[in-house]
Amino acid sequence: MFDWENVSLIVQKEMRDALQNRWFLIFALMFTTLTVGFAWLGVVGARGQGLAGFGRTAATLINLVLLIVPLMALTLGAMSLASEREQGSLAYLMAYPIGHGELLLGKFIGLAAVLCATLATGFGIGALVLAWGGSNGNVRAYAMMVLVAMLLTIGMAAVGILISVFSRRVATAVGASIFTWLLFVFIGDLGVLGTAFVRTLPLRSLFMLTILNPLQVFKLSAIMAVQSNLDVLGPAGLYAMRTYGTHLSFLLVAILTAWTLIPLTLSYTAFKQRDTI
Amino acid sequence: MIHVERLTKRFGALTAVDQVSFEVETGESVALWGANGAGKTTILRCLLGLYHYEGEVRIAGHDIRTQGREARRLLGFVPQELSFHENMRVANTLVFYARLKKASYIPDELLDRLDLRPHLHKQVRELSGGLKQRLALALALIGDPPLLLFDEPTANLDVRARDDFMHLLHDLKAAGKTLVYTSHRLEEIATLADRVLLLESGRLVADATPHRLAETIGHTLLLRVYVAPHQKMQALDVLQAKGFTASVNSHGIKIFIPALQKTTVLETLLRADIEVRDFSLEWALHE
């Protein structure tokens, strides 16, 4: 039977560990500084531009999330089990009456919570700066963008934990997480572009290939939240809007959710089937 | 208390534990003994459910594979490498693991007996090796489990801490706990174990009382002597001049001796004005 008290214990421990992890603190500080910095630059540069100013700031923040947040979530997720395994504390912990699923879920929830708190802090201060600068941008759109950024973070943390399950050493886990980040950020895009160029893919296939990448799904969701359409993406955006209409947002959120559930399920299966140490 | 039947553990092509079967009765003290790589620690890890294995392992009737949580609730474990969360305070560490064991409280007498009370506010990383070992024992005893598993419990302790720890283990045995432990040290096996399971290359080659085992495998001992680094070569010369089979390594001097000559080595060194800082005894298995 699943013991939620054990899960809660691990969540608390994971959150405490994260606050003592210098990598997490560096990431959090960097993210918050950049978010607030871009918001302030947006305010200064967009005085008198009203909504256009907000849109530009939002676009900058979307790109910031695309670069930093997956790296933060993947790396910390990948380190979570691997570092305990390397130190030997994982074996000691598993010698207690705790299930594999409880440990894994506790670690995931704890990590997701601190990452989401970091996003909330960064974006929260950023919103205050925008409000202080007199930006009359859409609060709902900003909040939606933050929410999908959190969904992306949670998904990337789940992928990080999947990497962690298979890693015996922290160095391996970090290397694999950085490779995965590169795959999502650069190689995935280049692959889709190259395939489209060489094979002259139809729009439908191009769109399907694009939404396999969780970062692209976040980008589409965030643009939808800020602009209510995907015109800025050209033919593929128009195709998506025309084909899925109002369901597109739900489809994108469902894909981001799947990027959490599938890696977590795989992590649990692999963690249970492998030797703990 | 423990039922192990045809336990086999493979790591790729290597068979670390090969068809090992044994029983441990309630209140018994059983030592797993053998050279490095004999499979002692692997067996303990299988008992804890940390490894997948072939065969059957039951603790108090609970199959480790399907009822691991129930089985682990009945045991306390002290590992060889003390791998706690170093940045946690001692008090928080005790509470964290007590809650995992569903123990409602940590007995005062346990903290006093193990002399942990003055160190509760410290971070685990600040503790000495001996205190960490005591913390590990306190954690193992939380919830008063009937079965205790120890993996080389005194390997990293100095002479005094080792003596203290052995006293604690003797008290636990007297209190009726079932003990299963791995050890290299002759005195720990001879004085604490009711039975010794001798392992070689993953196979169980003997299951006997310590006295009976000594008769079976002979009386050659391996004595390790630790002297000041600048006196190491002098000590080697003195011992070899007396006809002992001795060699040095980075840790100390290894001497193979008949059981009745172990004091002769120490006397020889003391007469040569060589200060013996520490020593340990093992049965010589392969030499």
Coordinates of C-alpha atoms in Angstrom, one line a residue:
Chain A
M1 CA 0.0 0.0 0.0
F2 CA 1.2 3.5 -0.9
D3 CA 2.3 5.4 2.3
W4 CA 1.7 9.1 1.8
E5 CA 3.5 9.9 5.1
N6 CA 6.7 8.5 3.6
V7 CA 6.2 10.6 0.5
S8 CA 5.7 13.7 2.6
L9 CA 8.9 13.0 4.5
I10 CA 10.9 12.7 1.3
V11 CA 9.3 15.8 -0.1
Q12 CA 10.4 17.8 2.9
K13 CA 13.9 16.4 2.8
E14 CA 14.1 17.0 -1.0
M15 CA 13.1 20.7 -0.5
R16 CA 15.6 21.1 2.3
D17 CA 18.3 19.5 0.2
A18 CA 17.5 21.8 -2.8
L19 CA 17.8 24.9 -0.6
Q20 CA 21.3 23.7 0.4
N21 CA 22.3 22.8 -3.1
R22 CA 24.6 25.4 -4.6
W23 CA 23.6 24.5 -8.2
F24 CA 20.0 25.1 -7.4
L25 CA 20.8 28.4 -5.7
I26 CA 22.9 29.6 -8.6
F27 CA 20.2 28.6 -11.1
A28 CA 17.5 30.3 -9.0
L29 CA 19.5 33.5 -8.5
M30 CA 20.4 33.6 -12.2
F31 CA 16.8 33.0 -13.3
T32 CA 15.4 35.6 -10.9
T33 CA 18.0 38.2 -11.8
L34 CA 17.5 37.8 -15.6
T35 CA 13.7 37.8 -15.3
V36 CA 13.7 40.9 -13.2
G37 CA 16.3 42.5 -15.4
F38 CA 14.4 41.8 -18.6
A39 CA 11.2 43.0 -17.1
W40 CA 12.9 46.3 -16.0
L41 CA 14.5 46.7 -19.5
G42 CA 11.0 46.1 -21.0
V43 CA 9.6 48.8 -18.8
V44 CA 12.4 51.3 -19.6
G45 CA 12.4 50.5 -23.4
A46 CA 8.7 50.3 -23.8
R47 CA 7.6 53.5 -22.1
G48 CA 4.7 54.9 -24.1
Q49 CA 4.3 51.7 -26.1
G50 CA 1.6 50.1 -23.9
L51 CA 0.7 46.6 -25.0
A52 CA 3.5 46.4 -27.5
G53 CA 5.9 46.8 -24.7
F54 CA 4.3 44.0 -22.7
G55 CA 4.4 41.7 -25.7
R56 CA 8.1 42.3 -26.2
T57 CA 8.9 41.6 -22.6
A58 CA 6.7 38.5 -22.7
A59 CA 8.6 37.2 -25.8
T60 CA 11.9 37.8 -24.1
L61 CA 10.7 35.9 -21.0
I62 CA 9.5 33.0 -23.2
N63 CA 13.0 32.7 -24.7
L64 CA 14.6 33.0 -21.2
V65 CA 12.4 30.1 -20.0
L66 CA 13.2 28.1 -23.1
L67 CA 16.9 28.3 -22.3
I68 CA 17.3 28.3 -18.6
V69 CA 14.4 26.5 -17.1
P70 CA 14.8 23.1 -18.8
L71 CA 18.5 23.1 -18.0
M72 CA 17.8 23.8 -14.4
A73 CA 15.1 21.2 -14.1
L74 CA 16.9 18.5 -16.1
T75 CA 20.2 18.9 -14.2
L76 CA 18.7 19.0 -10.7
G77 CA 16.3 16.1 -11.6
A78 CA 19.2 14.0 -12.9
M79 CA 21.3 14.7 -9.8
S80 CA 18.5 13.8 -7.4
L81 CA 18.9 10.0 -7.3
A82 CA 22.4 9.8 -8.8
S83 CA 24.0 11.9 -6.0
E84 CA 22.3 9.8 -3.3
R85 CA 23.4 6.6 -5.1
E86 CA 27.0 7.9 -5.4
Q87 CA 27.1 8.9 -1.7
G88 CA 25.6 5.6 -0.6
S89 CA 22.7 7.3 1.2
L90 CA 20.2 5.8 -1.3
A91 CA 21.0 2.2 -0.3
Y92 CA 20.8 3.2 3.4
L93 CA 17.4 4.9 2.8
M94 CA 16.0 1.9 0.9
A95 CA 17.0 -0.4 3.8
Y96 CA 14.1 1.3 5.7
P97 CA 10.4 0.4 5.1
I98 CA 9.9 2.7 2.2
G99 CA 8.7 1.7 -1.3
H100 CA 10.4 2.6 -4.6
G101 CA 7.3 4.5 -5.7
E102 CA 7.2 6.5 -2.5
L103 CA 10.8 7.6 -2.7
L104 CA 10.6 8.5 -6.4
L105 CA 7.3 10.4 -6.0
G106 CA 8.6 12.2 -3.0
K107 CA 11.8 13.3 -4.8
F108 CA 9.8 14.4 -7.8
I109 CA 7.2 16.4 -5.9
G110 CA 9.9 18.0 -3.7
L111 CA 12.0 19.0 -6.7
A112 CA 9.0 20.2 -8.7
A113 CA 7.8 22.3 -5.8
V114 CA 11.1 24.2 -5.3
L115 CA 11.5 24.7 -9.1
C116 CA 7.9 26.1 -9.3
A117 CA 8.6 28.3 -6.3
T118 CA 11.7 29.6 -8.1
L119 CA 9.6 30.4 -11.2
A120 CA 6.9 32.0 -9.1
T121 CA 9.5 34.2 -7.3
G122 CA 11.2 35.3 -10.6
F123 CA 8.1 35.9 -12.5
G124 CA 6.4 37.4 -9.4
I125 CA 9.1 40.0 -9.0
G126 CA 9.1 40.6 -12.7
A127 CA 5.4 41.2 -12.7
L128 CA 5.8 43.8 -9.8
V129 CA 8.5 45.5 -11.9
L130 CA 6.2 45.6 -14.9
A131 CA 3.3 46.9 -12.8
W132 CA 5.6 49.5 -11.2
G133 CA 6.7 50.7 -14.7
G134 CA 3.0 51.2 -15.6
S135 CA 2.7 48.3 -18.0
N136 CA -0.9 47.7 -18.8
G137 CA -0.3 44.3 -20.2
N138 CA -2.6 41.4 -19.9
V139 CA -2.3 39.9 -16.4
R140 CA -4.2 36.8 -17.4
A141 CA -1.8 36.2 -20.3
Y142 CA 1.2 36.7 -18.0
A143 CA -0.2 34.2 -15.5
M144 CA -1.0 31.7 -18.2
M145 CA 2.6 32.0 -19.5
V146 CA 3.9 31.3 -15.9
L147 CA 1.6 28.3 -15.6
V148 CA 2.8 26.7 -18.8
A149 CA 6.4 27.5 -17.8
M150 CA 5.7 25.5 -14.6
L151 CA 4.2 22.6 -16.6
L152 CA 7.4 22.6 -18.7
T153 CA 9.5 22.7 -15.6
I154 CA 7.7 19.8 -14.0
G155 CA 8.0 17.7 -17.2
M156 CA 11.7 18.4 -17.5
A157 CA 12.2 17.5 -13.8
A158 CA 10.5 14.2 -14.6
V159 CA 12.8 13.6 -17.5
G160 CA 15.7 14.5 -15.2
I161 CA 14.6 11.9 -12.7
L162 CA 14.4 9.3 -15.5
I163 CA 18.0 10.1 -16.4
S164 CA 18.9 9.8 -12.7
V165 CA 17.4 6.3 -12.4
F166 CA 19.8 5.1 -15.0
S167 CA 22.9 7.0 -13.8
R168 CA 25.3 5.5 -11.2
R169 CA 27.4 8.7 -11.0
V170 CA 26.6 12.3 -10.8
A171 CA 28.9 13.2 -13.6
T172 CA 27.1 10.8 -15.9
A173 CA 23.8 12.1 -14.9
V174 CA 24.8 15.8 -15.4
G175 CA 26.4 14.9 -18.8
A176 CA 23.2 13.1 -19.9
S177 CA 21.0 16.0 -18.8
I178 CA 23.0 18.6 -20.6
F179 CA 22.9 16.4 -23.8
T180 CA 19.1 16.1 -23.4
W181 CA 18.9 19.9 -23.0
L182 CA 20.9 20.4 -26.1
L183 CA 18.7 17.9 -27.9
F184 CA 15.6 19.8 -27.0
V185 CA 17.0 23.3 -27.4
F186 CA 19.0 23.1 -30.6
I187 CA 19.3 19.6 -32.2
G188 CA 15.5 19.0 -32.1
D189 CA 14.8 22.2 -34.0
L190 CA 17.6 21.7 -36.4
G191 CA 16.4 18.2 -37.1
V192 CA 12.9 19.3 -37.8
L193 CA 14.2 22.1 -40.0
G194 CA 16.5 19.8 -41.9
T195 CA 13.9 17.1 -42.4
A196 CA 11.4 19.7 -43.6
F197 CA 14.0 21.0 -46.0
V198 CA 15.2 17.7 -47.4
R199 CA 11.9 15.9 -47.5
T200 CA 9.5 18.8 -48.1
L201 CA 7.2 17.7 -45.3
P202 CA 3.5 18.6 -45.4
L203 CA 2.4 21.1 -42.8
R204 CA 0.7 18.4 -40.7
S205 CA 3.9 16.3 -40.4
L206 CA 5.9 19.4 -39.6
F207 CA 3.5 20.4 -36.9
M208 CA 3.5 16.9 -35.4
L209 CA 7.3 16.8 -35.4
T210 CA 7.4 20.2 -33.7
I211 CA 5.0 19.2 -30.9
L212 CA 7.1 16.2 -30.0
N213 CA 9.6 18.7 -28.5
P214 CA 8.3 19.8 -25.1
L215 CA 10.1 23.2 -25.4
Q216 CA 8.3 23.9 -28.7
V217 CA 5.0 22.9 -27.0
F218 CA 5.8 25.4 -24.3
K219 CA 6.6 28.1 -26.8
L220 CA 3.4 27.5 -28.7
S221 CA 1.4 27.5 -25.5
A222 CA 3.0 30.7 -24.2
I223 CA 2.5 32.5 -27.5
M224 CA -1.1 31.4 -27.5
A225 CA -1.5 32.8 -24.0
V226 CA 0.1 36.1 -24.9
Q227 CA -1.3 36.7 -28.4
S228 CA -4.3 34.3 -28.6
N229 CA -3.1 33.0 -32.0
L230 CA 0.0 31.5 -33.7
D231 CA 0.2 33.9 -36.7
V232 CA 3.7 34.8 -35.7
L233 CA 4.8 31.2 -36.5
G234 CA 3.7 31.5 -40.2
P235 CA 2.1 28.6 -42.1
A236 CA 2.6 26.0 -39.4
G237 CA 1.0 28.2 -36.9
L238 CA -1.9 29.0 -39.2
Y239 CA -2.3 25.3 -39.9
A240 CA -2.4 24.5 -36.2
M241 CA -5.0 27.2 -35.4
R242 CA -7.2 26.2 -38.4
T243 CA -7.0 22.5 -37.6
Y244 CA -7.4 22.5 -33.8
G245 CA -9.0 25.8 -33.2
T246 CA -9.9 26.4 -29.6
H247 CA -8.8 22.8 -28.7
L248 CA -5.2 23.6 -29.4
S249 CA -4.5 25.0 -25.9
F250 CA -5.8 21.8 -24.4
L251 CA -3.8 19.7 -26.8
L252 CA -0.6 21.5 -25.9
V253 CA -1.3 21.3 -22.1
A254 CA -2.0 17.6 -22.5
I255 CA 1.3 17.0 -24.3
L256 CA 3.2 18.9 -21.6
T257 CA 1.4 16.7 -19.0
A258 CA 2.3 13.6 -20.9
W259 CA 6.0 14.7 -20.7
T260 CA 5.6 14.4 -16.9
L261 CA 3.6 11.2 -16.7
I262 CA 5.4 9.1 -19.2
P263 CA 9.0 9.7 -17.8
L264 CA 7.7 9.2 -14.3
T265 CA 6.1 5.9 -15.1
L266 CA 9.2 4.8 -16.9
S267 CA 11.3 5.9 -14.0
Y268 CA 9.2 3.9 -11.5
T269 CA 9.4 0.8 -13.7
A270 CA 13.1 1.0 -14.2
F271 CA 13.9 1.9 -10.6
K272 CA 11.9 -1.1 -9.3
Q273 CA 13.5 -3.5 -11.8
R274 CA 17.1 -2.4 -11.2
D275 CA 19.3 -3.1 -8.2
T276 CA 19.2 -0.1 -5.8
I277 CA 22.9 0.2 -5.8
Chain B
M1 CA 13.8 -15.4 11.9
I2 CA 15.7 -15.6 8.6
H3 CA 15.3 -18.3 5.9
V4 CA 17.6 -18.2 2.9
E5 CA 17.3 -20.8 0.3
R6 CA 19.5 -21.2 -2.8
L7 CA 20.2 -17.5 -2.8
T8 CA 22.1 -16.6 -6.0
K9 CA 23.2 -13.1 -7.1
R10 CA 24.9 -12.5 -10.4
F11 CA 26.5 -9.2 -11.6
G12 CA 26.8 -9.9 -15.4
A13 CA 29.1 -12.9 -15.8
L14 CA 30.2 -12.8 -12.1
T15 CA 28.3 -14.9 -9.6
A16 CA 28.8 -13.1 -6.3
V17 CA 26.6 -15.4 -4.3
D18 CA 26.1 -19.0 -5.5
Q19 CA 23.2 -21.2 -4.2
V20 CA 23.6 -20.2 -0.5
S21 CA 21.1 -21.6 1.9
F22 CA 21.0 -21.0 5.7
E23 CA 18.6 -20.4 8.6
V24 CA 19.0 -18.0 11.5
E25 CA 16.9 -18.6 14.6
T26 CA 15.5 -15.9 16.8
G27 CA 18.0 -14.7 19.4
E28 CA 21.0 -16.2 17.5
S29 CA 24.1 -14.3 16.6
V30 CA 25.5 -15.3 13.2
A31 CA 28.7 -14.0 11.6
L32 CA 29.2 -14.0 7.8
W33 CA 32.9 -14.5 7.4
G34 CA 35.2 -14.7 4.4
A35 CA 37.8 -12.8 2.4
N36 CA 37.1 -9.7 0.5
G37 CA 34.7 -10.5 -2.4
A38 CA 33.5 -13.7 -0.8
G39 CA 29.9 -12.4 -0.9
K40 CA 29.2 -11.3 2.7
T41 CA 28.0 -7.8 1.9
T42 CA 26.0 -9.0 -1.1
I43 CA 24.1 -11.5 1.1
L44 CA 23.3 -8.7 3.6
R45 CA 22.1 -6.4 0.7
C46 CA 19.9 -9.3 -0.6
L47 CA 18.4 -9.6 2.9
L48 CA 17.6 -5.9 2.8
G49 CA 16.0 -6.2 -0.7
L50 CA 18.6 -3.8 -2.2
Y51 CA 19.5 -6.4 -4.9
H52 CA 17.4 -8.5 -7.1
Y53 CA 18.3 -12.2 -6.7
E54 CA 17.4 -15.7 -7.5
G55 CA 16.3 -18.1 -4.7
E56 CA 14.2 -17.3 -1.7
V57 CA 14.8 -14.9 1.3
R58 CA 12.3 -14.6 4.1
I59 CA 12.5 -12.6 7.3
A60 CA 10.0 -13.6 10.0
G61 CA 8.0 -15.3 7.2
H62 CA 7.9 -12.2 5.0
D63 CA 9.2 -12.7 1.4
I64 CA 11.6 -9.9 0.8
R65 CA 10.5 -9.6 -2.9
T66 CA 6.8 -9.2 -2.2
Q67 CA 6.7 -8.0 1.4
G68 CA 10.0 -6.1 1.7
R69 CA 8.4 -3.2 3.6
E70 CA 7.0 -5.5 6.3
A71 CA 10.3 -7.4 6.5
R72 CA 12.4 -4.2 6.8
R73 CA 10.1 -2.9 9.6
L74 CA 11.5 -5.8 11.7
L75 CA 15.1 -5.0 11.3
G76 CA 17.8 -2.4 11.9
F77 CA 20.8 -2.1 9.7
V78 CA 24.3 -0.6 10.3
P79 CA 26.2 -0.3 7.1
Q80 CA 30.0 -0.4 6.6
E81 CA 30.1 3.0 4.9
L82 CA 28.1 5.4 7.0
S83 CA 26.1 7.3 4.4
F84 CA 23.8 9.6 6.1
H85 CA 22.7 13.0 4.9
E86 CA 25.7 14.9 6.0
N87 CA 24.1 18.3 6.2
M88 CA 21.3 17.1 8.5
R89 CA 21.5 17.7 12.2
V90 CA 21.8 14.6 14.4
A91 CA 18.4 15.2 16.0
N92 CA 16.7 15.7 12.6
T93 CA 18.4 12.5 11.3
L94 CA 17.0 10.6 14.2
V95 CA 13.5 12.0 13.7
F96 CA 13.6 11.5 9.9
Y97 CA 14.5 7.8 10.1
A98 CA 12.2 7.2 13.2
R99 CA 9.3 8.5 11.2
L100 CA 10.2 6.2 8.3
K101 CA 10.0 3.3 10.8
K102 CA 6.8 4.7 12.2
A103 CA 8.4 4.8 15.6
S104 CA 6.4 7.2 17.8
Y105 CA 9.4 8.3 20.0
I106 CA 13.1 7.9 20.4
P107 CA 13.8 6.4 23.9
D108 CA 15.9 8.7 26.2
E109 CA 17.8 5.7 27.4
L110 CA 18.9 4.9 23.9
L111 CA 20.4 8.4 23.5
D112 CA 22.1 8.2 26.9
R113 CA 23.4 4.6 26.4
L114 CA 25.0 5.7 23.1
D115 CA 26.1 9.0 24.4
L116 CA 24.5 10.9 21.6
R117 CA 22.6 13.5 23.7
P118 CA 25.4 16.1 23.7
H119 CA 25.7 15.9 19.9
L120 CA 22.0 16.2 18.9
H121 CA 22.4 19.8 17.7
K122 CA 25.5 19.0 15.5
Q123 CA 25.4 18.3 11.8
V124 CA 26.2 14.7 10.9
R125 CA 29.4 15.7 9.1
E126 CA 30.8 17.1 12.4
L127 CA 30.7 13.7 14.1
S128 CA 33.7 11.5 14.5
G129 CA 33.7 8.0 13.0
G130 CA 32.9 6.5 16.4
L131 CA 30.0 8.8 17.0
K132 CA 28.6 8.2 13.5
Q133 CA 28.7 4.5 14.2
R134 CA 26.8 5.1 17.4
L135 CA 24.3 7.2 15.5
A136 CA 23.9 4.3 13.0
L137 CA 23.3 1.9 15.9
A138 CA 20.8 4.3 17.4
L139 CA 19.0 4.5 14.1
A140 CA 19.0 0.7 13.8
L141 CA 17.6 0.3 17.3
I142 CA 14.8 2.8 16.9
G143 CA 11.5 1.0 17.0
D144 CA 13.1 -1.9 18.9
P145 CA 13.4 -4.3 15.9
P146 CA 14.1 -7.9 16.8
L147 CA 16.7 -8.4 14.0
L148 CA 19.9 -6.4 13.5
L149 CA 22.2 -6.5 10.5
F150 CA 25.7 -5.2 10.7
D151 CA 28.1 -4.8 7.7
E152 CA 31.7 -4.7 9.1
P153 CA 30.5 -2.7 12.1
T154 CA 33.9 -1.9 13.5
A155 CA 35.9 -1.6 10.4
N156 CA 36.4 2.1 10.6
L157 CA 36.8 2.5 14.4
D158 CA 39.9 2.9 16.5
V159 CA 40.6 0.4 19.3
R160 CA 38.7 2.2 22.0
A161 CA 35.7 2.9 19.9
R162 CA 35.7 -0.7 18.7
D163 CA 35.8 -2.0 22.3
D164 CA 32.8 0.2 23.2
F165 CA 30.9 -0.8 20.2
M166 CA 31.5 -4.5 20.9
H167 CA 30.2 -4.1 24.4
L168 CA 27.1 -2.6 23.0
L169 CA 26.7 -5.6 20.6
H170 CA 27.2 -8.0 23.5
D171 CA 24.5 -6.2 25.4
L172 CA 22.1 -6.5 22.5
K173 CA 22.8 -10.2 22.2
A174 CA 22.1 -10.6 25.9
A175 CA 18.9 -8.7 25.4
G176 CA 17.7 -11.4 23.0
K177 CA 18.2 -9.6 19.7
T178 CA 19.0 -11.6 16.6
L179 CA 22.3 -10.5 15.1
V180 CA 23.7 -11.1 11.7
Y181 CA 27.0 -9.4 10.9
T182 CA 30.0 -9.5 8.6
S183 CA 33.4 -9.2 10.1
H184 CA 37.1 -9.8 9.4
R185 CA 38.1 -9.6 13.0
L186 CA 38.8 -12.8 14.9
E187 CA 37.8 -11.5 18.3
E188 CA 34.4 -10.3 17.0
I189 CA 33.6 -13.7 15.6
A190 CA 35.0 -15.7 18.4
T191 CA 33.3 -13.8 21.2
L192 CA 30.0 -12.7 19.7
A193 CA 28.9 -15.3 17.2
D194 CA 27.0 -18.4 18.0
R195 CA 27.5 -19.6 14.5
V196 CA 29.9 -18.7 11.7
L197 CA 29.0 -19.0 8.0
L198 CA 32.2 -19.2 6.1
L199 CA 32.0 -18.0 2.5
E200 CA 34.5 -18.5 -0.3
S201 CA 33.9 -17.1 -3.8
G202 CA 30.2 -16.7 -3.1
R203 CA 29.7 -20.3 -1.9
L204 CA 28.9 -21.3 1.7
V205 CA 31.7 -23.7 2.6
A206 CA 31.1 -24.1 6.3
D207 CA 28.4 -23.5 8.9
A208 CA 29.8 -24.1 12.4
T209 CA 30.4 -22.6 15.8
P210 CA 33.5 -20.4 16.0
H211 CA 35.4 -23.1 18.1
R212 CA 34.5 -25.8 15.6
L213 CA 35.4 -23.7 12.7
A214 CA 38.9 -22.9 14.1
E215 CA 39.5 -26.6 14.4
T216 CA 38.4 -27.2 10.8
I217 CA 40.4 -24.5 9.1
G218 CA 43.5 -24.5 11.3
H219 CA 45.1 -22.1 13.6
T220 CA 47.1 -19.8 11.5
L221 CA 46.3 -16.1 12.2
L222 CA 46.9 -12.9 10.3
L223 CA 48.2 -10.3 12.7
R224 CA 48.2 -6.7 11.5
V225 CA 50.4 -4.3 13.5
Y226 CA 50.3 -0.6 13.1
V227 CA 53.4 1.4 14.1
A228 CA 54.7 4.9 13.5
P229 CA 55.5 5.3 9.8
H230 CA 59.2 6.1 10.6
Q231 CA 59.5 2.8 12.5
K232 CA 57.8 0.6 9.9
M233 CA 60.9 -0.7 8.2
Q234 CA 62.8 -1.1 11.5
A235 CA 59.8 -3.2 12.8
L236 CA 59.9 -5.3 9.6
D237 CA 63.6 -6.0 10.0
V238 CA 63.2 -7.0 13.7
L239 CA 60.4 -9.4 12.9
Q240 CA 62.1 -11.0 9.9
A241 CA 65.3 -11.4 12.0
K242 CA 63.2 -13.3 14.5
G243 CA 61.9 -15.6 11.7
F244 CA 58.4 -14.3 11.3
T245 CA 56.8 -14.2 7.9
A246 CA 56.1 -10.4 7.7
S247 CA 55.5 -7.9 5.0
V248 CA 54.6 -4.2 4.9
N249 CA 51.9 -2.3 3.0
S250 CA 50.7 1.3 3.2
H251 CA 48.6 0.6 6.3
G252 CA 50.9 -1.5 8.5
I253 CA 52.7 -4.8 8.9
K254 CA 51.2 -8.2 8.1
I255 CA 52.5 -11.2 10.0
F256 CA 51.3 -14.8 9.6
I257 CA 51.6 -16.6 12.9
P258 CA 50.5 -19.7 14.7
A259 CA 47.7 -18.8 17.1
L260 CA 49.8 -19.3 20.2
Q261 CA 52.5 -16.9 19.1
K262 CA 50.5 -13.7 18.7
T263 CA 51.9 -12.1 21.9
T264 CA 55.5 -13.0 20.8
V265 CA 55.2 -10.6 18.0
L266 CA 54.1 -7.7 20.2
E267 CA 56.8 -8.5 22.8
T268 CA 59.5 -8.6 20.1
L269 CA 58.5 -5.1 18.9
L270 CA 58.2 -3.6 22.4
R271 CA 61.7 -5.0 23.3
A272 CA 63.0 -3.2 20.2
D273 CA 61.5 0.1 21.5
I274 CA 59.0 0.1 18.7
E275 CA 55.7 1.6 19.8
V276 CA 52.7 -0.5 18.7
R277 CA 49.8 1.9 18.0
D278 CA 47.2 -0.7 17.2
F279 CA 46.8 -4.3 16.0
S280 CA 44.1 -6.6 14.7
L281 CA 43.7 -10.3 14.3
E282 CA 42.1 -12.4 11.6
W283 CA 42.0 -16.0 10.8
A284 CA 44.2 -16.6 7.8
L285 CA 42.0 -18.0 5.1
H286 CA 44.0 -18.3 2.0
E287 CA 47.6 -17.8 2.9

